[in-house]
Structures are given as structure tokens and as C-alpha cells.
């Protein structure tokens, strides 16, 4: 089974709900925000922890494919920009871990679940970044897909998640522009540079489409998550919007989307396009993508290498507290 099947109360009709559940659902339907100390169904809490936690993990694992290129960026300006972007991703992870903590889960618990493979992170970060054009493609396509998914999440029903998203989206749009800017330079460069840009698009196109999750018929959480406004759109709706937005951007670059079936459909007002290879997606989220072991290994190593530092922080805080207590007693 590829999903965690966080147990929810099911998607009940208003008549089937208890009075408490009904009042909760009515608040959601009115567009009210739910705050951490307020009553919420257990399934709502668990679904949020799953989604926000996985989102947080994606941000910090997502630092790895780009972090690898900071020292190899072609100019000092590109280095500074990439460094700022990668730092932003750490910040996004922190806002999201804080939002998850308000639901009663500790950051250590979330980390443990990432490290032991019981919580996921986005499939996209299990693909390698082989050259500088890939950094352009990540910013353009991966951040582009992230924004497409995250802009609606600013209206998500859980207050701390929604507020984190507002801030994150502002930064993500800078990230996407820096990626597109790299692609513009590469696509307008030498024939070799343009070929690198096309090759990066070829490799990142389908993995980017997979970021939106399985097709709606295979999405186990969408119905309940949308009823609770934890999710605002279905996976397929966002994928379609992403394709419609990205095709003209590729045309402007003079690059070709690697899909022979891509065609404007006047009737639906959007492009027809080929589905990604879903067996590859399920394989990647099961831990068998090209870089899963490397990415998780790097996170576990960072956690283990940081043990002495976390212990020192706790010891320092305890000493400072003891000193404060001693001087308070002495003053009395
Ligand atoms: N990768 O029933 P659904 C970023 C799992 S942006 C891995 O449709 P749901 C920024 C899903 O968890 C990327 N697993 O699930 C950045 C579930 O398994 P579970 C992160 C996936 O939750 C850019 C199962 O499949 N963004 O990092 C994926 O309703 C550049 C069933 O699927 C977010 O997390 C996937 N792509 O919809 C950073 C946004 N798709 O949990 C650095 C918030 C599905 O039961 C550099 N999350 N699965 O074991 C969401 O909007 C939703 O969680 C979806 C999935 C849309 C991702």
C-alpha cells in the first residue's frame, strides 16, 4: 500500500456527524480558520500532521539537490542567489515544523519518522541534479509546481498552516524567477548550452508533473482533505493548471516539452498532455528512486552529526535556568 491511510472518520454527510463534528464542518464551510487549541476531529489533526510534516520534510530534503551546486555556480552572483534560495528552503521547513508542532507532535518525532521512512517527502527530490541547467529547471519547474500547489493552500482551513503558506509563497515566486532566469540565459546561449537546457527540461518534466500526486482516481486522501479544506484543489486540477502555465514559458525559451501528445484543446480551454509513468512514481515513493538512499542518508548523517550541538544547547539552557533560579533565591 503506497499511502499511510491515516484513519479519518470518513467523509460523513452532515446528518451522520455528531453535533461537535457538524459544528466543526460548518465552521470550515463558512471559511473560518481553525486554531490549534480549538476542538478538531482526530482525523483532521492527523491528516494535517501528515501533510504539513511531509511538506516540511520536502523543504529540507529539497535543499540537497541544489545545495550541491552552490560551490559550482558559474558566477559569484549566481552563487549568492542560490545560497539565499537554499537558505529560504530551510526557513520554510522551520515555519512548517512549527505549524505541525502546534498540533501536538514534536519536531523530534517528525524527524524520527522521516529517518525511519514512515513519513514521506516529495518524490521530486529523489532525482539527481547533474549539471547547472538542472538548477534552472528545478527553479522553473519544481518551484513552479510548488507555487501552483501552495498558492491555494494559503486559504487552507488551519490557521498556522495558512499563515506559513502566505510567507512561503512570496519567497517561492522569487525562486521560480531565478530558475527561469537561468533557463533564459542557457536557452539564449551557445548551441551546447541550449541543448543542456533542453536536456534538463526533458528529465524534469514528468517528475515535476508527479509532484501533484497520483491521478484523482488513485488519490486516497483528496475527498476528505478537500471537505476539510486542508486541500483546496484536486491533484489533477493543479497538474492541468501547471501544464497550461508552463507550455507558453517553454515556447518563450524556444524549448520543446517532451510530450508528442501535447496539444491545445479549445473545448476544455487547456492542453491535452501525456500522464507521467505512474509506476515510476509509485516506485520512487516506495524508496526506490535514483537518489532516495543518498537523500535520506544525508539527512540522517546531518541529524547524527548535530547530536553534540543539540545536547550542548540543552545543557546551556539548563545551566542558564539553574543560574537564574540561584540568583532569585539569593535575592529573596
Ligand atoms: N511525493 O491521496 P494523495 C517544495 C503520497 S514543494 C511523495 O493524493 P495527498 C518546495 C501522499 O503523501 C513539495 N509522496 O495524498 C521546494 C500519500 O501517501 P501517505 C512539497 C506523494 O496528501 C522547491 C499518497 O501518495 N509540497 O518542497 C506525492 O492528499 C524546490 C496518496 O496521495 C507539499 O508537500 C509526491 N509528489 O496529496 C523546496 C505541498 N504525492 O502520506 C526545495 C503540500 C502524493 O498517505 C526546492 N502537500 N504522495 O503515505 C499536498 O498538497 C499534498 O500532500 C499532495 C498529495 C498534493 C502532495
PDB file of C-alpha atoms in Angstrom, residues 39-239:
ATOM      1  CA  UNK A  39     -11.609  21.281  19.123  1.00  0.00           C
ATOM      2  CA  UNK A  40     -10.968  19.326  15.940  1.00  0.00           C
ATOM      3  CA  UNK A  41     -11.707  15.761  14.799  1.00  0.00           C
ATOM      4  CA  UNK A  42      -8.769  13.436  15.397  1.00  0.00           C
ATOM      5  CA  UNK A  43      -8.628  12.634  11.663  1.00  0.00           C
ATOM      6  CA  UNK A  44      -8.315  16.338  10.825  1.00  0.00           C
ATOM      7  CA  UNK A  45      -5.396  16.676  13.254  1.00  0.00           C
ATOM      8  CA  UNK A  46      -3.638  13.555  11.939  1.00  0.00           C
ATOM      9  CA  UNK A  47      -4.161  14.492   8.295  1.00  0.00           C
ATOM     10  CA  UNK A  48      -2.676  17.918   8.942  1.00  0.00           C
ATOM     11  CA  UNK A  49       0.331  16.456  10.764  1.00  0.00           C
ATOM     12  CA  UNK A  50       0.883  14.094   7.825  1.00  0.00           C
ATOM     13  CA  UNK A  51       0.592  16.762   5.157  1.00  0.00           C
ATOM     14  CA  UNK A  52       2.391  19.611   6.952  1.00  0.00           C
ATOM     15  CA  UNK A  53       5.098  17.229   8.218  1.00  0.00           C
ATOM     16  CA  UNK A  54       5.714  15.822   4.737  1.00  0.00           C
ATOM     17  CA  UNK A  55       5.735  19.303   3.324  1.00  0.00           C
ATOM     18  CA  UNK A  56       8.335  20.374   5.934  1.00  0.00           C
ATOM     19  CA  UNK A  57      10.467  17.319   5.162  1.00  0.00           C
ATOM     20  CA  UNK A  58      10.272  18.169   1.440  1.00  0.00           C
ATOM     21  CA  UNK A  59      11.633  21.635   2.104  1.00  0.00           C
ATOM     22  CA  UNK A  60      14.703  20.413   3.970  1.00  0.00           C
ATOM     23  CA  UNK A  61      15.387  17.396   1.745  1.00  0.00           C
ATOM     24  CA  UNK A  62      14.823  19.768  -1.179  1.00  0.00           C
ATOM     25  CA  UNK A  63      17.892  21.722  -0.068  1.00  0.00           C
ATOM     26  CA  UNK A  64      20.148  18.803  -1.006  1.00  0.00           C
ATOM     27  CA  UNK A  65      19.952  18.717  -4.843  1.00  0.00           C
ATOM     28  CA  UNK A  66      20.567  22.477  -5.039  1.00  0.00           C
ATOM     29  CA  UNK A  67      22.965  22.792  -2.092  1.00  0.00           C
ATOM     30  CA  UNK A  68      25.247  20.514  -4.053  1.00  0.00           C
ATOM     31  CA  UNK A  69      25.610  23.259  -6.697  1.00  0.00           C
ATOM     32  CA  UNK A  70      26.378  26.294  -4.521  1.00  0.00           C
ATOM     33  CA  UNK A  71      30.142  25.901  -4.844  1.00  0.00           C
ATOM     34  CA  UNK A  72      29.871  25.176  -8.563  1.00  0.00           C
ATOM     35  CA  UNK A  73      27.534  28.018  -9.603  1.00  0.00           C
ATOM     36  CA  UNK A  74      29.116  29.792 -12.602  1.00  0.00           C
ATOM     37  CA  UNK A  75      29.428  33.328 -11.129  1.00  0.00           C
ATOM     38  CA  UNK A  76      29.621  34.955  -7.708  1.00  0.00           C
ATOM     39  CA  UNK A  77      26.179  36.482  -8.292  1.00  0.00           C
ATOM     40  CA  UNK A  78      24.654  33.077  -9.135  1.00  0.00           C
ATOM     41  CA  UNK A  79      26.301  31.605  -6.015  1.00  0.00           C
ATOM     42  CA  UNK A  80      24.852  34.324  -3.779  1.00  0.00           C
ATOM     43  CA  UNK A  81      21.382  33.900  -5.290  1.00  0.00           C
ATOM     44  CA  UNK A  82      21.439  30.115  -4.982  1.00  0.00           C
ATOM     45  CA  UNK A  83      22.745  30.307  -1.423  1.00  0.00           C
ATOM     46  CA  UNK A  84      19.861  32.639  -0.495  1.00  0.00           C
ATOM     47  CA  UNK A  85      17.344  30.291  -2.114  1.00  0.00           C
ATOM     48  CA  UNK A  86      18.671  27.208  -0.344  1.00  0.00           C
ATOM     49  CA  UNK A  87      18.598  29.105   2.976  1.00  0.00           C
ATOM     50  CA  UNK A  88      14.985  30.083   2.282  1.00  0.00           C
ATOM     51  CA  UNK A  89      14.089  26.396   1.943  1.00  0.00           C
ATOM     52  CA  UNK A  90      15.467  25.751   5.445  1.00  0.00           C
ATOM     53  CA  UNK A  91      13.306  28.618   6.697  1.00  0.00           C
ATOM     54  CA  UNK A  92      10.234  27.137   5.002  1.00  0.00           C
ATOM     55  CA  UNK A  93      10.942  23.830   6.712  1.00  0.00           C
ATOM     56  CA  UNK A  94      11.130  25.604  10.070  1.00  0.00           C
ATOM     57  CA  UNK A  95       7.828  27.506   9.638  1.00  0.00           C
ATOM     58  CA  UNK A  96       6.158  24.238   8.685  1.00  0.00           C
ATOM     59  CA  UNK A  97       7.651  22.191  11.544  1.00  0.00           C
ATOM     60  CA  UNK A  98       6.429  24.934  13.917  1.00  0.00           C
ATOM     61  CA  UNK A  99       2.933  24.756  12.382  1.00  0.00           C
ATOM     62  CA  UNK A 100       2.939  20.952  12.841  1.00  0.00           C
ATOM     63  CA  UNK A 101       4.125  21.305  16.456  1.00  0.00           C
ATOM     64  CA  UNK A 102       1.003  23.344  17.297  1.00  0.00           C
ATOM     65  CA  UNK A 103      -0.934  20.114  16.608  1.00  0.00           C
ATOM     66  CA  UNK A 104       0.836  18.292  19.443  1.00  0.00           C
ATOM     67  CA  UNK A 105       3.644  16.471  17.627  1.00  0.00           C
ATOM     68  CA  UNK A 106       7.279  17.217  18.451  1.00  0.00           C
ATOM     69  CA  UNK A 107       9.899  18.022  15.854  1.00  0.00           C
ATOM     70  CA  UNK A 108      11.971  15.072  17.120  1.00  0.00           C
ATOM     71  CA  UNK A 109       9.051  12.703  16.413  1.00  0.00           C
ATOM     72  CA  UNK A 110       8.664  14.082  12.900  1.00  0.00           C
ATOM     73  CA  UNK A 111      12.398  13.739  12.273  1.00  0.00           C
ATOM     74  CA  UNK A 112      12.375  10.174  13.507  1.00  0.00           C
ATOM     75  CA  UNK A 113       9.563   9.318  11.102  1.00  0.00           C
ATOM     76  CA  UNK A 114      11.427  10.910   8.200  1.00  0.00           C
ATOM     77  CA  UNK A 115      14.581   8.995   9.101  1.00  0.00           C
ATOM     78  CA  UNK A 116      12.884   5.619   9.553  1.00  0.00           C
ATOM     79  CA  UNK A 117      10.935   6.024   6.291  1.00  0.00           C
ATOM     80  CA  UNK A 118       7.439   6.120   7.814  1.00  0.00           C
ATOM     81  CA  UNK A 119       6.888   9.701   6.588  1.00  0.00           C
ATOM     82  CA  UNK A 120       7.418  10.756   3.010  1.00  0.00           C
ATOM     83  CA  UNK A 121       8.910  13.811   1.325  1.00  0.00           C
ATOM     84  CA  UNK A 122       8.249  14.966  -2.223  1.00  0.00           C
ATOM     85  CA  UNK A 123       9.154  12.431  -4.917  1.00  0.00           C
ATOM     86  CA  UNK A 124      10.902  15.132  -6.971  1.00  0.00           C
ATOM     87  CA  UNK A 125      13.907  15.335  -4.663  1.00  0.00           C
ATOM     88  CA  UNK A 126      14.860  11.753  -5.449  1.00  0.00           C
ATOM     89  CA  UNK A 127      16.086  12.800  -8.891  1.00  0.00           C
ATOM     90  CA  UNK A 128      19.688  13.954  -9.414  1.00  0.00           C
ATOM     91  CA  UNK A 129      20.833  17.447 -10.482  1.00  0.00           C
ATOM     92  CA  UNK A 130      23.541  16.572 -12.989  1.00  0.00           C
ATOM     93  CA  UNK A 131      24.591  19.994 -14.282  1.00  0.00           C
ATOM     94  CA  UNK A 132      23.944  23.741 -13.991  1.00  0.00           C
ATOM     95  CA  UNK A 133      20.960  23.667 -16.368  1.00  0.00           C
ATOM     96  CA  UNK A 134      19.258  21.329 -13.889  1.00  0.00           C
ATOM     97  CA  UNK A 135      19.383  24.106 -11.288  1.00  0.00           C
ATOM     98  CA  UNK A 136      17.490  26.312 -13.761  1.00  0.00           C
ATOM     99  CA  UNK A 137      14.964  23.533 -14.389  1.00  0.00           C
ATOM    100  CA  UNK A 138      14.484  22.958 -10.643  1.00  0.00           C
ATOM    101  CA  UNK A 139      13.739  26.641 -10.036  1.00  0.00           C
ATOM    102  CA  UNK A 140      11.497  26.991 -13.081  1.00  0.00           C
ATOM    103  CA  UNK A 141       9.605  23.696 -12.925  1.00  0.00           C
ATOM    104  CA  UNK A 142       9.912  22.388  -9.350  1.00  0.00           C
ATOM    105  CA  UNK A 143       9.349  25.738  -7.666  1.00  0.00           C
ATOM    106  CA  UNK A 144       6.747  26.487 -10.343  1.00  0.00           C
ATOM    107  CA  UNK A 145       4.850  23.316  -9.427  1.00  0.00           C
ATOM    108  CA  UNK A 146       5.345  24.051  -5.716  1.00  0.00           C
ATOM    109  CA  UNK A 147       3.769  27.517  -6.118  1.00  0.00           C
ATOM    110  CA  UNK A 148       0.862  26.137  -8.135  1.00  0.00           C
ATOM    111  CA  UNK A 149       0.120  23.818  -5.220  1.00  0.00           C
ATOM    112  CA  UNK A 150       0.885  26.290  -2.433  1.00  0.00           C
ATOM    113  CA  UNK A 151      -0.957  29.430  -3.555  1.00  0.00           C
ATOM    114  CA  UNK A 152      -4.362  27.777  -2.915  1.00  0.00           C
ATOM    115  CA  UNK A 153      -3.007  26.408   0.390  1.00  0.00           C
ATOM    116  CA  UNK A 154      -2.815  30.000   1.661  1.00  0.00           C
ATOM    117  CA  UNK A 155      -6.603  29.539   2.060  1.00  0.00           C
ATOM    118  CA  UNK A 156      -6.293  26.220   3.871  1.00  0.00           C
ATOM    119  CA  UNK A 157      -8.531  25.921   6.940  1.00  0.00           C
ATOM    120  CA  UNK A 158      -5.822  25.502   9.611  1.00  0.00           C
ATOM    121  CA  UNK A 159      -4.609  28.965  10.724  1.00  0.00           C
ATOM    122  CA  UNK A 160      -0.890  28.271  11.355  1.00  0.00           C
ATOM    123  CA  UNK A 161      -0.531  26.348   8.057  1.00  0.00           C
ATOM    124  CA  UNK A 162      -2.306  29.058   6.102  1.00  0.00           C
ATOM    125  CA  UNK A 163      -0.137  31.812   7.625  1.00  0.00           C
ATOM    126  CA  UNK A 164       3.061  29.837   6.939  1.00  0.00           C
ATOM    127  CA  UNK A 165       1.947  29.415   3.321  1.00  0.00           C
ATOM    128  CA  UNK A 166       1.422  33.152   2.791  1.00  0.00           C
ATOM    129  CA  UNK A 167       5.023  33.835   3.702  1.00  0.00           C
ATOM    130  CA  UNK A 168       6.410  30.834   1.837  1.00  0.00           C
ATOM    131  CA  UNK A 169       4.609  31.725  -1.404  1.00  0.00           C
ATOM    132  CA  UNK A 170       6.223  35.165  -1.518  1.00  0.00           C
ATOM    133  CA  UNK A 171       9.655  33.564  -1.402  1.00  0.00           C
ATOM    134  CA  UNK A 172       8.773  30.765  -3.819  1.00  0.00           C
ATOM    135  CA  UNK A 173       7.911  33.230  -6.548  1.00  0.00           C
ATOM    136  CA  UNK A 174      11.436  34.683  -6.291  1.00  0.00           C
ATOM    137  CA  UNK A 175      12.757  31.105  -6.501  1.00  0.00           C
ATOM    138  CA  UNK A 176      10.836  30.381  -9.646  1.00  0.00           C
ATOM    139  CA  UNK A 177      12.051  33.554 -11.324  1.00  0.00           C
ATOM    140  CA  UNK A 178      15.684  32.781 -10.538  1.00  0.00           C
ATOM    141  CA  UNK A 179      15.227  29.356 -12.163  1.00  0.00           C
ATOM    142  CA  UNK A 180      13.577  30.832 -15.234  1.00  0.00           C
ATOM    143  CA  UNK A 181      16.338  33.423 -15.445  1.00  0.00           C
ATOM    144  CA  UNK A 182      18.961  30.642 -15.557  1.00  0.00           C
ATOM    145  CA  UNK A 183      16.937  28.896 -18.284  1.00  0.00           C
ATOM    146  CA  UNK A 184      16.699  32.149 -20.305  1.00  0.00           C
ATOM    147  CA  UNK A 185      20.483  32.551 -20.185  1.00  0.00           C
ATOM    148  CA  UNK A 186      21.106  28.907 -21.125  1.00  0.00           C
ATOM    149  CA  UNK A 187      18.475  28.855 -23.893  1.00  0.00           C
ATOM    150  CA  UNK A 188      19.893  32.036 -25.430  1.00  0.00           C
ATOM    151  CA  UNK A 189      23.497  30.829 -25.095  1.00  0.00           C
ATOM    152  CA  UNK A 190      25.653  28.603 -27.296  1.00  0.00           C
ATOM    153  CA  UNK A 191      24.030  25.601 -29.038  1.00  0.00           C
ATOM    154  CA  UNK A 192      25.624  23.397 -26.340  1.00  0.00           C
ATOM    155  CA  UNK A 193      24.069  25.500 -23.563  1.00  0.00           C
ATOM    156  CA  UNK A 194      20.671  25.408 -25.250  1.00  0.00           C
ATOM    157  CA  UNK A 195      20.980  21.632 -25.603  1.00  0.00           C
ATOM    158  CA  UNK A 196      21.733  21.393 -21.860  1.00  0.00           C
ATOM    159  CA  UNK A 197      18.594  23.435 -21.107  1.00  0.00           C
ATOM    160  CA  UNK A 198      16.506  21.147 -23.337  1.00  0.00           C
ATOM    161  CA  UNK A 199      18.013  18.044 -21.731  1.00  0.00           C
ATOM    162  CA  UNK A 200      17.197  19.394 -18.228  1.00  0.00           C
ATOM    163  CA  UNK A 201      13.595  20.070 -19.327  1.00  0.00           C
ATOM    164  CA  UNK A 202      13.379  16.556 -20.784  1.00  0.00           C
ATOM    165  CA  UNK A 203      14.471  14.969 -17.494  1.00  0.00           C
ATOM    166  CA  UNK A 204      12.497  17.193 -15.091  1.00  0.00           C
ATOM    167  CA  UNK A 205       9.180  17.471 -16.978  1.00  0.00           C
ATOM    168  CA  UNK A 206       7.481  14.238 -15.920  1.00  0.00           C
ATOM    169  CA  UNK A 207       8.925  14.173 -12.358  1.00  0.00           C
ATOM    170  CA  UNK A 208       7.532  17.741 -11.986  1.00  0.00           C
ATOM    171  CA  UNK A 209       4.069  16.568 -13.116  1.00  0.00           C
ATOM    172  CA  UNK A 210       4.293  13.811 -10.477  1.00  0.00           C
ATOM    173  CA  UNK A 211       4.749  16.383  -7.696  1.00  0.00           C
ATOM    174  CA  UNK A 212       0.978  16.999  -7.695  1.00  0.00           C
ATOM    175  CA  UNK A 213       0.387  13.428  -6.537  1.00  0.00           C
ATOM    176  CA  UNK A 214      -1.348  10.461  -8.159  1.00  0.00           C
ATOM    177  CA  UNK A 215      -4.265  10.978 -10.537  1.00  0.00           C
ATOM    178  CA  UNK A 216      -7.533  11.796  -8.782  1.00  0.00           C
ATOM    179  CA  UNK A 217      -8.875   8.266  -9.141  1.00  0.00           C
ATOM    180  CA  UNK A 218      -5.871   6.972  -7.119  1.00  0.00           C
ATOM    181  CA  UNK A 219      -5.696   9.807  -4.587  1.00  0.00           C
ATOM    182  CA  UNK A 220      -6.780   8.282  -1.280  1.00  0.00           C
ATOM    183  CA  UNK A 221      -6.854  11.488   0.781  1.00  0.00           C
ATOM    184  CA  UNK A 222      -8.276  14.123  -1.580  1.00  0.00           C
ATOM    185  CA  UNK A 223     -12.012  13.742  -0.875  1.00  0.00           C
ATOM    186  CA  UNK A 224     -11.762  14.094   2.904  1.00  0.00           C
ATOM    187  CA  UNK A 225      -8.922  16.642   2.759  1.00  0.00           C
ATOM    188  CA  UNK A 226     -10.958  18.830   0.422  1.00  0.00           C
ATOM    189  CA  UNK A 227     -14.073  18.572   2.594  1.00  0.00           C
ATOM    190  CA  UNK A 228     -11.935  19.829   5.477  1.00  0.00           C
ATOM    191  CA  UNK A 229     -10.249  22.440   3.225  1.00  0.00           C
ATOM    192  CA  UNK A 230      -6.855  21.004   4.105  1.00  0.00           C
ATOM    193  CA  UNK A 231      -6.532  20.750   0.325  1.00  0.00           C
ATOM    194  CA  UNK A 232      -8.297  23.228  -1.919  1.00  0.00           C
ATOM    195  CA  UNK A 233      -7.896  21.571  -5.341  1.00  0.00           C
ATOM    196  CA  UNK A 234      -7.566  18.039  -6.616  1.00  0.00           C
ATOM    197  CA  UNK A 235      -4.199  16.743  -7.830  1.00  0.00           C
ATOM    198  CA  UNK A 236      -5.351  16.651 -11.475  1.00  0.00           C
ATOM    199  CA  UNK A 237      -6.756  20.199 -11.385  1.00  0.00           C
ATOM    200  CA  UNK A 238      -3.417  21.595 -10.250  1.00  0.00           C
ATOM    201  CA  UNK A 239      -1.452  19.461 -12.716  1.00  0.00           C
TER     202      UNK A 239
END
